PDB file of C-alpha atoms in Angstrom:
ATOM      1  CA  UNK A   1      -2.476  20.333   0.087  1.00 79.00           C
ATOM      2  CA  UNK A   2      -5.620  17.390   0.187  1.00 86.00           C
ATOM      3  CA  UNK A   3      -7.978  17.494  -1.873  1.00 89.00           C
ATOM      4  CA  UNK A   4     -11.371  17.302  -0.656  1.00 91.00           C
ATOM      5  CA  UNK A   5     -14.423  17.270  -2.167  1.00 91.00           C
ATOM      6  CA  UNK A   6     -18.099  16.400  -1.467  1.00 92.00           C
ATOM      7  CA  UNK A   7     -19.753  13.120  -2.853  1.00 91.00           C
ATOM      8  CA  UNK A   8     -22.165  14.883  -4.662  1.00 91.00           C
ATOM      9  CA  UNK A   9     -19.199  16.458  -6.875  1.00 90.00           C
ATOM     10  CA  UNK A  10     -19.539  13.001  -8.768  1.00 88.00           C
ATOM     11  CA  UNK A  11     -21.943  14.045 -10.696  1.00 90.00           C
ATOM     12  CA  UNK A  12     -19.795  16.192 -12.803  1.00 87.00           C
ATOM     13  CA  UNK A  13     -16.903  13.555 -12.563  1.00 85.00           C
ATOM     14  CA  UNK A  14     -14.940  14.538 -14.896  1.00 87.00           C
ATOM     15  CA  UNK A  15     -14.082  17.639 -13.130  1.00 84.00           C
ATOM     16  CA  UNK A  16     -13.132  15.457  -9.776  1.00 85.00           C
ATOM     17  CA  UNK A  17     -10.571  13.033 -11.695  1.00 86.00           C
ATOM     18  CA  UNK A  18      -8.791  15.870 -13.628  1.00 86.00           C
ATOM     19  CA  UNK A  19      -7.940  16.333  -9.940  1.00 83.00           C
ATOM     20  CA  UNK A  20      -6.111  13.584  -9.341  1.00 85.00           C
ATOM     21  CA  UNK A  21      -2.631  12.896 -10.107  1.00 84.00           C
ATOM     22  CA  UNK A  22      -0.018  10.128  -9.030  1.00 86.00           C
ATOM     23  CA  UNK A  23       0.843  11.567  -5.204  1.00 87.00           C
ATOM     24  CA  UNK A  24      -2.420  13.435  -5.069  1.00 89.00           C
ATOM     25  CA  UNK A  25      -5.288  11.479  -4.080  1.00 92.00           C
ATOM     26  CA  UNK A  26      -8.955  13.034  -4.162  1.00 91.00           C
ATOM     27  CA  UNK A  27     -10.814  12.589  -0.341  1.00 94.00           C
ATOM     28  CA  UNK A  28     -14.636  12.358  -1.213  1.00 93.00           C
ATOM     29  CA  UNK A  29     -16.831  13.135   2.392  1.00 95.00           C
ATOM     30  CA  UNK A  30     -20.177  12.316   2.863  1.00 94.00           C
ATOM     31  CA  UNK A  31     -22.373  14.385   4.865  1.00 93.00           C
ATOM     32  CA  UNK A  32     -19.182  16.085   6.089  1.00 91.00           C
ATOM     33  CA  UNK A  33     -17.449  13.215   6.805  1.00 94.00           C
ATOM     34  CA  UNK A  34     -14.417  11.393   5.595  1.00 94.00           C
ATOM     35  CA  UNK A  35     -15.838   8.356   2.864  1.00 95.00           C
ATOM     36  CA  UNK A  36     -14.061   7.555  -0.302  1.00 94.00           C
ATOM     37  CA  UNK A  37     -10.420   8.068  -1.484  1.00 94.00           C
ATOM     38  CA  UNK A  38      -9.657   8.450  -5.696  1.00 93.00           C
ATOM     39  CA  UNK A  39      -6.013   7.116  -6.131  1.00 94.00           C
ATOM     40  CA  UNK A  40      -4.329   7.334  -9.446  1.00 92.00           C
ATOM     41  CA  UNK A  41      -3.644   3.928 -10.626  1.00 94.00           C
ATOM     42  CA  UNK A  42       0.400   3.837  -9.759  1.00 94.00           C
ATOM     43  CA  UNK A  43      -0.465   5.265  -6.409  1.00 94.00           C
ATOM     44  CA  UNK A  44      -3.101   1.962  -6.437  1.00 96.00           C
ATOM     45  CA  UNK A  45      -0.549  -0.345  -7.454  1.00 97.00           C
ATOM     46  CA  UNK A  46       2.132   0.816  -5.171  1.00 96.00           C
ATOM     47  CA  UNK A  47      -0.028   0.742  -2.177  1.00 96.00           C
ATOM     48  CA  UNK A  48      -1.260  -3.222  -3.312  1.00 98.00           C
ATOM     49  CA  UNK A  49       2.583  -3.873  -3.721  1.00 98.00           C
ATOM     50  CA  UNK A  50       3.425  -2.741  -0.086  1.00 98.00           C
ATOM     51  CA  UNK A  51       0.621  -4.691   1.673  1.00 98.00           C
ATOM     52  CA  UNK A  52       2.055  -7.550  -0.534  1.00 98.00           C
ATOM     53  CA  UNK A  53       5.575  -7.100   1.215  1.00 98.00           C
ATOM     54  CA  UNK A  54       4.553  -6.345   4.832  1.00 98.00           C
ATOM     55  CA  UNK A  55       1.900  -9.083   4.624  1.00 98.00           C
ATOM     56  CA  UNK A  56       5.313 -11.644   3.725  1.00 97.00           C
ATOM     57  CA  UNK A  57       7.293  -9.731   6.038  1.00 97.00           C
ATOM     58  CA  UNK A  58       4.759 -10.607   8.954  1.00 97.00           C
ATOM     59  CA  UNK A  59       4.945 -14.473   7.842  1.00 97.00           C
ATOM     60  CA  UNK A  60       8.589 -14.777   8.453  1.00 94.00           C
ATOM     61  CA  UNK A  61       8.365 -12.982  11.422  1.00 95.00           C
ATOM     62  CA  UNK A  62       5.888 -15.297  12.534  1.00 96.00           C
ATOM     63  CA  UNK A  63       8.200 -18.067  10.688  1.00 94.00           C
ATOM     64  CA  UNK A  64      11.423 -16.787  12.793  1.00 93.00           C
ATOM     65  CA  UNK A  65       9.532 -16.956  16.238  1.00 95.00           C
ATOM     66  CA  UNK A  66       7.951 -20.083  15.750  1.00 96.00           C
ATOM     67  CA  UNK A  67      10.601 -22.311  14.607  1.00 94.00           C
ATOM     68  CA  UNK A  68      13.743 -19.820  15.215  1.00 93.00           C
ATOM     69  CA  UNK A  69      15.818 -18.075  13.344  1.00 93.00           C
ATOM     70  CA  UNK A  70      18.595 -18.907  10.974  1.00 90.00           C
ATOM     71  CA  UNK A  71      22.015 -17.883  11.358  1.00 90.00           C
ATOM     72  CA  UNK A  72      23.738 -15.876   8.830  1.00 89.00           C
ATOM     73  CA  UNK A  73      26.071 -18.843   7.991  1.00 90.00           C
ATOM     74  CA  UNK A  74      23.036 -20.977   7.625  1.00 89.00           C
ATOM     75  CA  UNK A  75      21.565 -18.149   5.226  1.00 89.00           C
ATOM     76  CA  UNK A  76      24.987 -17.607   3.075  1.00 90.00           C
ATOM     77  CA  UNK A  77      25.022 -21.875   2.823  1.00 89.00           C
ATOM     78  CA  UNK A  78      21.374 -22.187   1.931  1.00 88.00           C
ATOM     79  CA  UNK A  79      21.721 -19.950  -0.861  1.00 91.00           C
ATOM     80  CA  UNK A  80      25.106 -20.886  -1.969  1.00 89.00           C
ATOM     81  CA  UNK A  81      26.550 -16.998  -0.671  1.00 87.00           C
ATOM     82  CA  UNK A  82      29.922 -17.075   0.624  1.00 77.00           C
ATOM     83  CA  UNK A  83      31.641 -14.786   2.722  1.00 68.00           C
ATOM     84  CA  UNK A  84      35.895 -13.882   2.421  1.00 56.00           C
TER      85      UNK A  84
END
């Protein structure tokens, strides 16, 4: 279930972060509205860590397109793999 809470619930703070847990973020709103997201720290660090990958993934995507993709041979000899 989210948990949502006003803005204005900041004032008593500590009773918003007991709230949050790894998995269980807290959604602050602002005059109704959707505004601010608490995130445990491992929730923080995961989400940093998968940006991080897709961000790489995208550059040899872009890599593969613009100057073509390697075999798997060429992949196994570059980095001394070899296959039966």
């Amino acid at each position: 279930m989210l948990n949502i809470k006003p803005v204005s619930d900041l004032r008593n703070y500590t009773d918003v972060l007991k709230d949050i847990s790894s998995g269980s973020p807290v959604y602050l709103t602002k005059n109704g509205r959707g505004r601010y997201v608490i995130l445990s720290m491992e929730d923080y660090e995961k989400n940093e860590a998968i940006i991080k990958l897709m961000t790489e993934l995208e550059k040899g995507r872009i890599s593969g397109e613009k100057e073509g993709w390697s075999t798997l041979k060429e992949v196994r000899k570059e980095f001394g793999v070899f296959s039966d």
